[in-house]
Short mmCIF file of C-alpha atoms and ligand atoms in Angstrom, two decimals:
data_model
loop_
_atom_site.label_atom_id
_atom_site.label_comp_id
_atom_site.label_asym_id
_atom_site.label_seq_id
_atom_site.Cartn_x
_atom_site.Cartn_y
_atom_site.Cartn_z
CA MET A 1 -9.48 -59.66 -103.85
CA SER A 2 -11.31 -61.79 -101.33
CA ASN A 3 -14.38 -63.72 -102.39
CA PHE A 4 -17.78 -63.05 -100.94
CA TYR A 5 -20.49 -65.62 -100.25
CA VAL A 6 -23.89 -64.70 -98.85
CA THR A 7 -26.86 -66.96 -98.14
CA THR A 8 -30.48 -66.64 -97.08
CA SER A 9 -32.33 -69.28 -95.14
CA ILE A 10 -34.35 -71.59 -97.35
CA PRO A 11 -38.08 -71.20 -96.70
CA TYR A 12 -40.42 -74.14 -96.32
CA VAL A 13 -42.68 -74.59 -99.28
CA ASN A 14 -45.82 -75.44 -97.32
CA GLY A 15 -47.23 -71.94 -97.82
CA GLU A 16 -46.99 -68.97 -100.15
CA PRO A 17 -44.03 -66.60 -99.85
CA HIS A 18 -44.74 -63.74 -97.46
CA LEU A 19 -43.25 -60.38 -96.52
CA GLY A 20 -40.75 -61.95 -94.11
CA HIS A 21 -39.28 -64.15 -96.83
CA ALA A 22 -39.18 -61.22 -99.21
CA MET A 23 -37.42 -58.95 -96.72
CA GLU A 24 -34.75 -61.57 -96.08
CA PHE A 25 -34.10 -61.96 -99.81
CA VAL A 26 -33.80 -58.21 -100.24
CA MET A 27 -31.39 -57.83 -97.32
CA ALA A 28 -29.09 -60.51 -98.64
CA ASP A 29 -29.34 -58.98 -102.11
CA VAL A 30 -28.02 -55.66 -100.80
CA LEU A 31 -24.96 -57.46 -99.42
CA ALA A 32 -24.37 -59.34 -102.68
CA ARG A 33 -24.78 -56.28 -104.88
CA HIS A 34 -22.60 -54.20 -102.60
CA ALA A 35 -19.83 -56.82 -102.71
CA ARG A 36 -20.00 -57.00 -106.50
CA ILE A 37 -19.87 -53.21 -106.80
CA ASN A 38 -16.72 -53.42 -104.73
CA HIS A 39 -15.28 -55.89 -107.23
CA LYS A 40 -15.42 -58.92 -104.99
CA PRO A 41 -16.10 -62.20 -106.76
CA THR A 42 -19.50 -62.96 -105.23
CA LEU A 43 -21.86 -65.88 -104.86
CA PHE A 44 -25.33 -65.54 -103.45
CA SER A 45 -27.47 -68.55 -102.67
CA ALA A 46 -31.19 -68.86 -101.93
CA GLY A 47 -33.59 -71.75 -102.33
CA THR A 48 -36.35 -73.82 -100.78
CA ASP A 49 -36.60 -76.34 -97.95
CA GLU A 50 -38.86 -79.08 -99.21
CA HIS A 51 -38.84 -82.11 -96.92
CA GLY A 52 -40.51 -82.81 -93.62
CA GLY A 53 -43.88 -83.54 -92.11
CA LYS A 54 -45.61 -80.26 -92.67
CA ILE A 55 -44.98 -80.26 -96.40
CA ALA A 56 -46.07 -83.89 -96.68
CA GLU A 57 -49.23 -83.02 -94.70
CA LYS A 58 -50.11 -80.05 -96.86
CA ALA A 59 -49.52 -82.02 -100.05
CA ALA A 60 -51.82 -84.77 -98.79
CA GLU A 61 -54.53 -82.21 -98.02
CA LEU A 62 -54.31 -81.05 -101.62
CA LYS A 63 -54.25 -84.63 -102.90
CA LEU A 64 -50.84 -84.12 -104.44
CA THR A 65 -47.67 -86.07 -103.95
CA PRO A 66 -45.08 -84.16 -101.91
CA GLU A 67 -42.94 -83.94 -105.06
CA GLN A 68 -45.74 -82.37 -107.11
CA PHE A 69 -46.59 -79.95 -104.36
CA ALA A 70 -42.97 -78.95 -103.75
CA ASP A 71 -42.42 -78.48 -107.50
CA GLN A 72 -45.33 -76.07 -107.68
CA MET A 73 -44.55 -74.14 -104.55
CA SER A 74 -40.83 -73.73 -105.07
CA GLN A 75 -41.68 -71.98 -108.35
CA HIS A 76 -43.53 -69.30 -106.38
CA PHE A 77 -40.40 -68.56 -104.38
CA LYS A 78 -38.29 -68.52 -107.51
CA GLN A 79 -40.73 -66.12 -109.10
CA LEU A 80 -40.66 -63.83 -106.07
CA LEU A 81 -36.86 -63.66 -106.21
CA SER A 82 -37.11 -62.55 -109.78
CA ASP A 83 -39.93 -60.08 -109.08
CA LEU A 84 -37.83 -58.49 -106.33
CA ASN A 85 -34.81 -58.08 -108.61
CA ILE A 86 -32.76 -60.43 -106.46
CA THR A 87 -29.39 -61.38 -107.92
CA ASN A 88 -29.00 -64.84 -106.43
CA ASP A 89 -26.56 -67.05 -108.31
CA PHE A 90 -28.12 -70.29 -107.07
CA PHE A 91 -31.57 -71.54 -106.26
CA ILE A 92 -31.15 -74.76 -104.34
CA ARG A 93 -34.01 -77.12 -103.65
CA THR A 94 -33.43 -79.71 -100.96
CA THR A 95 -35.07 -82.24 -103.26
CA ASP A 96 -32.30 -81.71 -105.83
CA LYS A 97 -30.56 -85.01 -106.39
CA ASP A 98 -27.19 -83.37 -105.86
CA HIS A 99 -28.24 -82.06 -102.47
CA GLU A 100 -29.56 -85.48 -101.45
CA LYS A 101 -26.37 -87.24 -102.48
CA ARG A 102 -24.13 -84.72 -100.76
CA ALA A 103 -26.30 -84.70 -97.63
CA GLN A 104 -25.79 -88.46 -97.37
CA LEU A 105 -22.08 -88.00 -97.77
CA ILE A 106 -22.06 -85.38 -95.02
CA TRP A 107 -23.98 -87.74 -92.75
CA GLN A 108 -21.31 -90.37 -93.31
CA LYS A 109 -18.52 -87.90 -92.64
CA LEU A 110 -20.17 -86.97 -89.36
CA ASN A 111 -20.38 -90.61 -88.37
CA ALA A 112 -18.06 -90.22 -85.41
CA TYR A 113 -20.60 -87.84 -83.85
CA ILE A 114 -23.73 -89.82 -84.67
CA TYR A 115 -25.17 -92.56 -82.49
CA LYS A 116 -28.43 -94.42 -82.22
CA GLY A 117 -30.65 -93.99 -79.23
CA LYS A 118 -34.16 -93.78 -77.95
CA TYR A 119 -35.73 -90.39 -78.18
CA SER A 120 -38.59 -89.12 -76.20
CA GLY A 121 -39.78 -85.60 -76.73
CA TRP A 122 -42.47 -83.15 -77.72
CA TYR A 123 -42.61 -82.31 -81.40
CA CYS A 124 -44.43 -79.56 -83.26
CA THR A 125 -44.72 -80.34 -86.95
CA GLY A 126 -45.56 -76.69 -87.65
CA HIS A 127 -42.13 -75.74 -86.36
CA GLU A 128 -40.49 -79.02 -87.40
CA GLU A 129 -38.86 -78.80 -83.99
CA TYR A 130 -38.78 -80.51 -80.60
CA PHE A 131 -39.69 -78.47 -77.55
CA PRO A 132 -38.62 -78.89 -73.93
CA GLU A 133 -41.16 -80.16 -71.48
CA LYS A 134 -41.29 -76.83 -69.63
CA VAL A 135 -42.33 -75.00 -72.81
CA VAL A 136 -44.96 -77.61 -73.58
CA LYS A 137 -46.36 -77.33 -70.04
CA ALA A 138 -46.34 -73.53 -70.11
CA ASN A 139 -48.35 -73.66 -73.35
CA LYS A 140 -50.75 -76.28 -71.91
CA GLY A 141 -49.75 -78.81 -74.53
CA VAL A 142 -50.74 -76.72 -77.55
CA CYS A 143 -48.28 -74.87 -79.77
CA PRO A 144 -49.44 -71.24 -79.71
CA ASP A 145 -47.91 -70.47 -83.11
CA HIS A 146 -49.62 -73.31 -84.93
CA ASN A 147 -52.57 -73.95 -82.72
CA ARG A 148 -51.98 -77.68 -82.66
CA PRO A 149 -51.07 -80.06 -79.84
CA TYR A 150 -47.42 -81.01 -79.44
CA GLU A 151 -46.98 -84.69 -80.27
CA GLU A 152 -45.21 -86.85 -77.76
CA LEU A 153 -42.73 -88.90 -79.73
CA THR A 154 -40.91 -91.88 -78.37
CA GLU A 155 -38.85 -93.48 -81.03
CA GLU A 156 -35.56 -95.01 -81.96
CA ASN A 157 -33.52 -92.61 -83.96
CA TYR A 158 -30.11 -91.18 -84.57
CA PHE A 159 -28.55 -88.48 -82.45
CA PHE A 160 -25.92 -85.90 -83.19
CA LYS A 161 -23.44 -85.15 -80.41
CA LEU A 162 -24.12 -81.46 -80.26
CA SER A 163 -23.05 -81.38 -76.61
CA ALA A 164 -19.49 -82.29 -77.59
CA PHE A 165 -19.09 -78.97 -79.39
CA THR A 166 -20.42 -76.71 -76.65
CA ALA A 167 -17.12 -75.15 -75.60
CA LYS A 168 -15.91 -74.65 -79.16
CA ILE A 169 -19.12 -73.01 -80.30
CA LYS A 170 -19.14 -70.75 -77.30
CA GLN A 171 -15.60 -69.70 -78.00
CA ALA A 172 -16.27 -69.09 -81.69
CA ILE A 173 -19.15 -66.77 -80.84
CA GLU A 174 -17.45 -65.00 -77.96
CA THR A 175 -14.36 -64.25 -80.02
CA ASP A 176 -16.38 -63.24 -83.07
CA GLU A 177 -14.85 -66.01 -85.12
CA LEU A 178 -18.56 -66.41 -85.83
CA ARG A 179 -19.79 -62.86 -85.52
CA VAL A 180 -23.45 -62.83 -84.54
CA ILE A 181 -25.19 -59.55 -85.39
CA PRO A 182 -26.85 -57.82 -83.55
CA ASP A 183 -25.37 -58.12 -80.06
CA SER A 184 -28.77 -58.87 -78.55
CA ARG A 185 -28.85 -62.10 -80.57
CA LYS A 186 -25.27 -62.90 -79.70
CA ASN A 187 -26.15 -62.61 -76.02
CA GLU A 188 -29.28 -64.67 -76.51
CA ILE A 189 -27.44 -67.58 -78.11
CA LEU A 190 -24.62 -67.41 -75.56
CA SER A 191 -27.16 -67.76 -72.82
CA VAL A 192 -28.72 -70.78 -74.57
CA ILE A 193 -25.25 -72.30 -74.82
CA ASN A 194 -24.50 -71.55 -71.18
CA ASP A 195 -27.66 -73.39 -70.19
CA GLY A 196 -26.14 -76.43 -71.91
CA LEU A 197 -26.50 -77.88 -75.38
CA GLU A 198 -27.99 -81.33 -75.46
CA ASP A 199 -27.49 -83.88 -78.20
CA ILE A 200 -30.20 -83.63 -80.83
CA SER A 201 -32.28 -86.17 -82.63
CA ILE A 202 -31.46 -86.05 -86.35
CA SER A 203 -33.66 -88.71 -87.93
CA ARG A 204 -37.21 -89.99 -87.93
CA PRO A 205 -38.48 -93.52 -88.49
CA LYS A 206 -39.57 -93.94 -92.06
CA ASP A 207 -42.89 -95.46 -91.05
CA LYS A 208 -43.80 -92.21 -89.26
CA ILE A 209 -42.59 -89.87 -91.94
CA SER A 210 -41.25 -90.90 -95.29
CA TRP A 211 -40.78 -87.52 -96.97
CA GLY A 212 -37.10 -87.00 -96.35
CA ILE A 213 -33.62 -87.99 -97.40
CA ALA A 214 -32.75 -91.59 -96.59
CA VAL A 215 -30.20 -92.16 -93.85
CA PRO A 216 -27.24 -93.99 -95.43
CA ASP A 217 -27.23 -97.72 -94.70
CA ASP A 218 -30.49 -97.70 -92.83
CA THR A 219 -33.67 -98.30 -94.75
CA GLU A 220 -35.82 -97.57 -91.69
CA GLN A 221 -34.84 -93.96 -91.11
CA VAL A 222 -34.95 -90.61 -92.90
CA MET A 223 -33.00 -87.50 -91.94
CA TYR A 224 -34.61 -84.85 -89.75
CA VAL A 225 -35.49 -82.02 -92.09
CA TRP A 226 -33.45 -79.37 -90.28
CA PHE A 227 -30.32 -81.48 -90.22
CA GLU A 228 -30.18 -81.85 -93.98
CA ALA A 229 -31.59 -78.39 -94.74
CA LEU A 230 -28.67 -76.69 -92.97
CA MET A 231 -26.31 -78.58 -95.24
CA ASN A 232 -27.70 -76.70 -98.25
CA TYR A 233 -25.25 -73.87 -97.63
CA ILE A 234 -22.36 -76.09 -98.65
CA THR A 235 -24.03 -78.69 -100.89
CA VAL A 236 -25.04 -75.82 -103.18
CA LEU A 237 -21.35 -74.98 -103.60
CA GLY A 238 -20.59 -78.58 -104.54
CA TYR A 239 -19.19 -79.77 -101.21
CA PRO A 240 -16.75 -81.48 -100.87
CA ASP A 241 -14.87 -81.21 -104.13
CA GLY A 242 -16.57 -78.39 -106.07
CA GLU A 243 -14.49 -75.38 -107.05
CA ASP A 244 -17.09 -72.98 -105.66
CA PHE A 245 -16.93 -74.74 -102.34
CA LYS A 246 -13.17 -74.50 -102.25
CA ASN A 247 -13.23 -70.83 -103.22
CA PHE A 248 -16.25 -69.51 -101.35
CA TRP A 249 -16.66 -71.33 -98.04
CA PRO A 250 -16.80 -70.03 -95.30
CA ALA A 251 -19.75 -67.76 -96.06
CA ASN A 252 -19.16 -64.11 -95.35
CA VAL A 253 -22.72 -63.52 -94.23
CA GLN A 254 -25.62 -65.86 -93.56
CA VAL A 255 -28.92 -64.02 -93.28
CA VAL A 256 -31.61 -65.61 -91.11
CA GLY A 257 -34.58 -64.60 -88.95
CA LYS A 258 -34.57 -64.56 -85.17
CA ASP A 259 -36.68 -67.70 -84.79
CA ILE A 260 -33.99 -69.87 -86.33
CA LEU A 261 -31.03 -68.49 -84.42
CA ARG A 262 -30.32 -71.69 -82.49
CA PHE A 263 -30.14 -73.76 -85.66
CA HIS A 264 -27.65 -71.41 -87.26
CA ALA A 265 -25.58 -70.35 -84.28
CA ALA A 266 -25.33 -73.70 -82.50
CA ILE A 267 -26.34 -76.76 -84.56
CA TRP A 268 -24.89 -75.61 -87.89
CA PRO A 269 -21.54 -74.50 -86.44
CA ALA A 270 -21.30 -77.86 -84.65
CA MET A 271 -21.93 -79.71 -87.89
CA LEU A 272 -19.23 -77.67 -89.60
CA MET A 273 -16.82 -78.33 -86.76
CA GLY A 274 -17.59 -82.04 -87.04
CA LEU A 275 -16.71 -81.82 -90.73
CA GLU A 276 -13.55 -79.90 -89.82
CA LEU A 277 -14.73 -76.91 -91.80
CA PRO A 278 -14.59 -73.26 -90.76
CA VAL A 279 -17.77 -71.66 -89.44
CA ALA A 280 -19.40 -68.78 -91.30
CA LYS A 281 -17.84 -65.39 -90.65
CA THR A 282 -21.04 -63.53 -89.86
CA LEU A 283 -24.54 -64.57 -88.94
CA TYR A 284 -26.91 -61.66 -89.41
CA VAL A 285 -30.18 -62.18 -87.59
CA HIS A 286 -33.08 -59.99 -88.64
CA GLY A 287 -36.25 -59.49 -86.69
CA PHE A 288 -39.89 -60.13 -87.43
CA ILE A 289 -42.38 -58.10 -89.39
CA ASP A 290 -45.78 -57.56 -87.87
CA ILE A 291 -48.77 -56.42 -89.87
CA ASN A 292 -50.70 -53.49 -88.43
CA GLY A 293 -49.14 -54.25 -85.07
CA LYS A 294 -50.21 -57.91 -85.12
CA LYS A 295 -48.18 -61.03 -85.65
CA MET A 296 -48.45 -62.41 -89.20
CA SER A 297 -50.43 -65.59 -88.92
CA LYS A 298 -52.56 -68.01 -90.82
CA SER A 299 -55.25 -67.88 -88.20
CA LEU A 300 -55.48 -64.08 -88.40
CA GLY A 301 -55.37 -64.36 -92.17
CA ASN A 302 -53.37 -61.13 -92.29
CA PHE A 303 -50.68 -62.21 -94.73
CA VAL A 304 -49.80 -59.57 -97.28
CA ASN A 305 -48.67 -60.87 -100.62
CA PRO A 306 -45.33 -59.25 -101.52
CA ASN A 307 -46.53 -59.02 -105.11
CA GLU A 308 -49.38 -56.78 -104.15
CA VAL A 309 -46.88 -54.26 -102.78
CA ILE A 310 -44.67 -54.55 -105.86
CA GLN A 311 -47.61 -54.11 -108.20
CA LYS A 312 -49.21 -51.19 -106.40
CA TYR A 313 -45.93 -49.34 -105.95
CA SER A 314 -42.73 -50.73 -107.49
CA VAL A 315 -39.95 -53.18 -106.72
CA ASP A 316 -37.75 -50.38 -105.46
CA THR A 317 -40.50 -49.08 -103.22
CA PHE A 318 -40.77 -52.55 -101.75
CA ARG A 319 -37.05 -52.78 -101.22
CA TYR A 320 -36.89 -49.28 -99.78
CA PHE A 321 -39.65 -49.81 -97.24
CA PHE A 322 -38.35 -53.07 -95.84
CA LEU A 323 -34.74 -51.95 -95.78
CA ARG A 324 -35.33 -48.58 -94.15
CA HIS A 325 -38.56 -48.80 -92.22
CA ILE A 326 -38.16 -52.19 -90.60
CA ALA A 327 -35.38 -51.84 -88.05
CA SER A 328 -32.46 -53.89 -89.33
CA TRP A 329 -31.50 -54.86 -85.81
CA GLY A 330 -35.00 -55.29 -84.43
CA ASP A 331 -38.58 -55.96 -85.37
CA GLY A 332 -40.86 -53.77 -87.42
CA ASP A 333 -44.37 -53.16 -88.57
CA PHE A 334 -45.87 -53.14 -92.03
CA SER A 335 -49.00 -51.22 -92.78
CA TRP A 336 -50.23 -49.72 -96.04
CA GLU A 337 -50.31 -46.35 -94.30
CA ARG A 338 -46.65 -46.50 -93.31
CA LEU A 339 -45.75 -47.62 -96.80
CA GLU A 340 -47.74 -44.81 -98.41
CA ALA A 341 -46.12 -42.24 -96.12
CA ALA A 342 -42.62 -43.48 -96.93
CA TYR A 343 -43.44 -43.43 -100.62
CA ASN A 344 -44.88 -39.93 -100.65
CA ASP A 345 -42.60 -38.18 -98.20
CA GLU A 346 -39.26 -39.79 -98.89
CA LEU A 347 -39.28 -41.37 -102.33
CA ALA A 348 -41.53 -38.95 -104.21
CA ASP A 349 -41.07 -35.66 -102.35
CA GLN A 350 -37.43 -35.93 -101.35
CA LEU A 351 -35.58 -38.15 -103.83
CA GLY A 352 -37.98 -37.85 -106.78
CA ASN A 353 -38.12 -34.07 -106.42
CA ALA A 354 -34.37 -33.65 -106.14
CA VAL A 355 -34.05 -35.50 -109.44
CA SER A 356 -36.85 -33.75 -111.27
CA ARG A 357 -35.94 -30.25 -110.06
CA THR A 358 -32.33 -30.69 -111.08
CA ALA A 359 -33.23 -32.18 -114.46
CA ALA A 360 -35.78 -29.41 -115.15
CA MET A 361 -33.25 -26.67 -114.41
CA ILE A 362 -30.58 -28.24 -116.59
CA THR A 363 -33.11 -28.42 -119.41
CA ARG A 364 -34.42 -24.89 -118.93
CA TYR A 365 -31.18 -23.01 -118.36
CA GLN A 366 -28.67 -25.05 -120.30
CA LYS A 367 -30.63 -26.90 -122.96
CA ASP A 368 -29.75 -30.26 -121.35
CA LEU A 369 -26.04 -29.59 -121.28
CA ILE A 370 -24.47 -30.55 -117.98
CA GLY A 371 -20.83 -30.16 -118.90
CA GLU A 372 -18.04 -31.47 -116.76
CA ILE A 373 -19.24 -33.20 -113.64
CA PRO A 374 -17.07 -32.71 -110.55
CA ALA A 375 -15.92 -35.70 -108.47
CA ALA A 376 -18.06 -36.79 -105.55
CA ASP A 377 -16.92 -35.42 -102.25
CA HIS A 378 -19.12 -36.71 -99.45
CA ASP A 379 -17.78 -38.81 -96.63
CA ILE A 380 -19.36 -42.25 -96.97
CA ALA A 381 -17.71 -43.92 -93.98
CA ALA A 382 -20.99 -44.13 -92.07
CA TYR A 383 -22.70 -45.73 -95.06
CA LYS A 384 -19.97 -48.33 -95.45
CA GLN A 385 -19.88 -49.15 -91.77
CA ALA A 386 -23.66 -49.53 -91.73
CA ILE A 387 -23.53 -52.10 -94.54
CA ALA A 388 -20.68 -53.96 -92.85
CA ASP A 389 -22.93 -54.15 -89.77
CA CYS A 390 -26.04 -55.13 -91.77
CA ARG A 391 -27.72 -51.92 -90.64
CA PHE A 392 -29.53 -51.29 -93.88
CA ASP A 393 -31.80 -48.74 -92.24
CA ARG A 394 -28.84 -46.63 -91.14
CA ALA A 395 -27.14 -46.89 -94.51
CA LEU A 396 -30.27 -45.48 -96.12
CA ASP A 397 -30.58 -42.82 -93.41
CA SER A 398 -27.13 -41.63 -94.39
CA VAL A 399 -28.04 -41.54 -98.09
CA TRP A 400 -31.18 -39.58 -97.25
CA GLU A 401 -29.12 -37.03 -95.36
CA GLN A 402 -27.47 -36.34 -98.68
CA VAL A 403 -30.83 -36.20 -100.46
CA ARG A 404 -32.12 -33.70 -97.93
CA GLY A 405 -28.88 -31.75 -98.15
CA LEU A 406 -29.26 -31.56 -101.89
CA ASN A 407 -32.79 -30.17 -101.74
CA GLN A 408 -31.62 -27.67 -99.15
CA TYR A 409 -28.73 -26.65 -101.38
CA ILE A 410 -31.18 -25.98 -104.22
CA ASP A 411 -33.39 -23.92 -101.92
CA GLU A 412 -30.44 -21.91 -100.65
CA THR A 413 -28.48 -21.35 -103.85
CA LYS A 414 -31.67 -20.60 -105.80
CA PRO A 415 -30.35 -21.41 -109.28
CA TRP A 416 -33.35 -19.52 -110.76
CA GLU A 417 -32.01 -16.34 -109.17
CA ILE A 418 -28.53 -17.03 -110.52
CA ALA A 419 -30.09 -17.47 -113.95
CA LYS A 420 -31.44 -13.93 -113.71
CA THR A 421 -27.99 -12.52 -113.02
CA LYS A 422 -26.71 -14.07 -116.25
CA ASP A 423 -23.68 -15.43 -114.40
CA GLU A 424 -23.55 -18.51 -116.62
CA THR A 425 -20.35 -19.90 -115.18
CA HIS A 426 -21.70 -19.87 -111.66
CA LEU A 427 -24.98 -21.40 -112.78
CA ARG A 428 -23.17 -24.13 -114.67
CA GLU A 429 -21.08 -24.93 -111.59
CA VAL A 430 -24.13 -25.12 -109.35
CA LEU A 431 -26.05 -27.37 -111.73
CA ALA A 432 -23.03 -29.60 -112.36
CA TYR A 433 -22.60 -29.94 -108.62
CA LEU A 434 -26.24 -30.99 -108.30
CA ALA A 435 -25.82 -33.58 -111.03
CA ALA A 436 -22.64 -34.85 -109.37
CA SER A 437 -24.41 -35.18 -106.04
CA LEU A 438 -27.28 -37.09 -107.61
CA LEU A 439 -24.84 -39.43 -109.31
CA GLU A 440 -23.13 -39.99 -106.02
CA ILE A 441 -26.46 -40.74 -104.38
CA ALA A 442 -27.30 -43.11 -107.23
CA VAL A 443 -24.10 -45.07 -106.72
CA LEU A 444 -24.87 -45.40 -103.02
CA LEU A 445 -28.39 -46.51 -103.88
CA GLN A 446 -27.29 -49.19 -106.33
CA PRO A 447 -27.37 -52.11 -103.87
CA PHE A 448 -30.65 -50.93 -102.37
CA LEU A 449 -32.75 -49.49 -105.21
CA PRO A 450 -31.10 -50.80 -108.37
CA ASP A 451 -33.76 -49.61 -110.86
CA THR A 452 -33.85 -46.12 -109.40
CA ALA A 453 -30.07 -45.88 -109.31
CA ALA A 454 -29.84 -46.97 -112.95
CA LYS A 455 -32.37 -44.35 -114.01
CA ILE A 456 -30.54 -41.53 -112.21
CA ILE A 457 -27.25 -42.59 -113.78
CA GLU A 458 -28.93 -42.72 -117.17
CA VAL A 459 -30.29 -39.18 -116.77
CA PHE A 460 -27.18 -37.41 -115.46
CA GLY A 461 -24.30 -39.73 -116.21
CA SER A 462 -23.15 -38.60 -119.65
CA GLY A 463 -22.71 -34.85 -119.48
CA VAL A 464 -25.86 -34.35 -121.52
CA LEU A 465 -29.16 -34.77 -119.76
CA LYS A 466 -31.38 -37.63 -120.89
CA PRO A 467 -34.89 -36.59 -119.91
CA LEU A 468 -36.90 -38.97 -117.75
CA PRO A 469 -40.09 -40.25 -119.40
CA GLU A 470 -41.92 -39.84 -116.09
CA SER A 471 -40.98 -38.88 -112.57
CA LEU A 472 -39.17 -41.55 -110.58
CA PHE A 473 -41.91 -41.95 -108.03
CA PRO A 474 -45.11 -40.65 -109.56
CA LYS A 475 -47.98 -39.75 -107.28
CA HIS A 476 -50.56 -42.41 -107.71
CA GLU A 477 -54.14 -42.79 -106.77
CA ALA A 478 -54.39 -46.57 -106.77
CA ALA A 479 -52.68 -47.08 -103.44
CA ALA A 480 -54.51 -47.34 -100.17
CA LYS A 481 -55.25 -43.93 -98.75
CA PRO A 482 -54.24 -43.40 -95.14
CA LYS A 483 -57.21 -43.90 -92.89
CA ALA A 484 -58.58 -40.77 -91.32
N1 LIG B 501 -37.05 -73.87 -93.63
C1 LIG B 501 -36.60 -73.17 -92.51
C2 LIG B 501 -35.23 -72.55 -92.76
C3 LIG B 501 -34.17 -73.56 -93.10
S1 LIG B 501 -32.62 -72.81 -93.37
C4 LIG B 501 -31.58 -74.09 -93.52
C5 LIG B 501 -37.57 -72.04 -92.15
N2 LIG B 501 -38.41 -71.67 -93.10
S2 LIG B 501 -39.52 -70.51 -92.91
O1 LIG B 501 -40.20 -70.41 -94.17
O2 LIG B 501 -40.30 -70.79 -91.77
O3 LIG B 501 -38.76 -69.18 -92.62
C6 LIG B 501 -37.85 -68.66 -93.57
C7 LIG B 501 -37.31 -67.31 -93.09
O4 LIG B 501 -38.38 -66.38 -93.01
C8 LIG B 501 -36.66 -67.38 -91.72
O5 LIG B 501 -35.45 -66.64 -91.69
C9 LIG B 501 -37.69 -66.73 -90.83
O6 LIG B 501 -37.15 -66.10 -89.71
C10 LIG B 501 -38.27 -65.70 -91.77
N3 LIG B 501 -39.56 -65.22 -91.32
C11 LIG B 501 -40.68 -65.97 -91.08
N4 LIG B 501 -41.66 -65.14 -90.60
C12 LIG B 501 -41.17 -63.87 -90.52
C13 LIG B 501 -41.72 -62.62 -90.18
N5 LIG B 501 -42.96 -62.47 -89.75
N6 LIG B 501 -40.93 -61.54 -90.34
C14 LIG B 501 -39.66 -61.62 -90.84
N7 LIG B 501 -39.12 -62.78 -91.16
C15 LIG B 501 -39.81 -63.93 -90.90
O7 LIG B 501 -37.51 -71.56 -91.03
#
């Protein structure tokens, strides 16, 4: 049985976790849970990215040391993972001593591709990224995402020979050795590569920024935050000699957002090639969540705290909304109205009702006795293909076709009419079929809505109905009412 390794990107700890972070965790969790259900030995890694100028700046504003600030903030991400029922095996922090030590080792191993030079470029600390002159000019010198001027940096630092890997990276992506999903992102990165990959600066002078991992054998320089952060995907497995590294690299799927495509589809593969390691098998690139049709941003102050959604609804409602109602291969919009509609129409009225109607009939007509449950018989090829393609929305669409089909079956077979005819055998068959279908749906829902799936299995799984204490998705008044 082949092993399965899935990663999320590691968020910066300069701000609170937001819906985008949460969605990424949930998507990767579906892949990990699905692999485990299919008996694959699985590792799932998440964590936090803690070095760099913007974290140092924020800590200073709060009169904390960067260490203190990062300690506090990384806890919030850890807590969110737990609140979302995420089954990550690791939580790596880039300030972990092990990561630092292994990052230095990786730097040394990449020595043949590292050289010292003079760098001149435009840097945005908000992005922790250099920008080409044409972008800086087009934006009139001010980063539109962070509302701060680009800094012109001219400094001595180390470079990584990214350009040397251009042809190999291009080939890996074109041949799907590194499969980039969706195709639109694959085309985007191929066009970046065709425009030419330039060598990148991978260190900063310590007197300009000290919050980073020291460059080996150079007391004047620290590593550029991105360069060492990318390494987390293998340092967490104990690169180079850890058993997990030997058994689980290359990753099966790396989940990242569209803004960090270039780092993961060009720089990271080049680093791996420099280390003579295989590239990841799949890079799944999700889109961005807007809020009420507007970009999430500090200046708009429109961040929604993932916990508010979890508390007002439930973890599974959270997972459901972001997996089905944000296009897996595109962007999407969050609003309380859309969430409320999905909750009422699909979770409560469709799934919740199918469960409660079936349970009520088994109680009323058969005193909770289900009897022998027939084997599941639906074709789940579309569901499986959707998960293989990271199309979580489509996978759930296919499950909901079954949910709708089940409600329709109840409406058409009218078990209450059968009950009147006293044809007990027929009634038992119909109700057992309903229970079987719900169990099948529950199994398909396990990676997506684990609590809900467990409850359905608990109710119908044993041949004797175990009544639900309350409906799966109770109507509730607390949530925001759709605006008129
Ligand atoms: N620290 C880097 C990642 C290093 S990985 C070696 C970083 N951090 S981040 O906090 O800015 O972003 C973390 C993830 O959240 C990224 O995948 C990013 O695309 C995602 N999102 C940030 N804003 C988002 C939305 N508005 N919507 C969906 N995802 C978004 O980049």
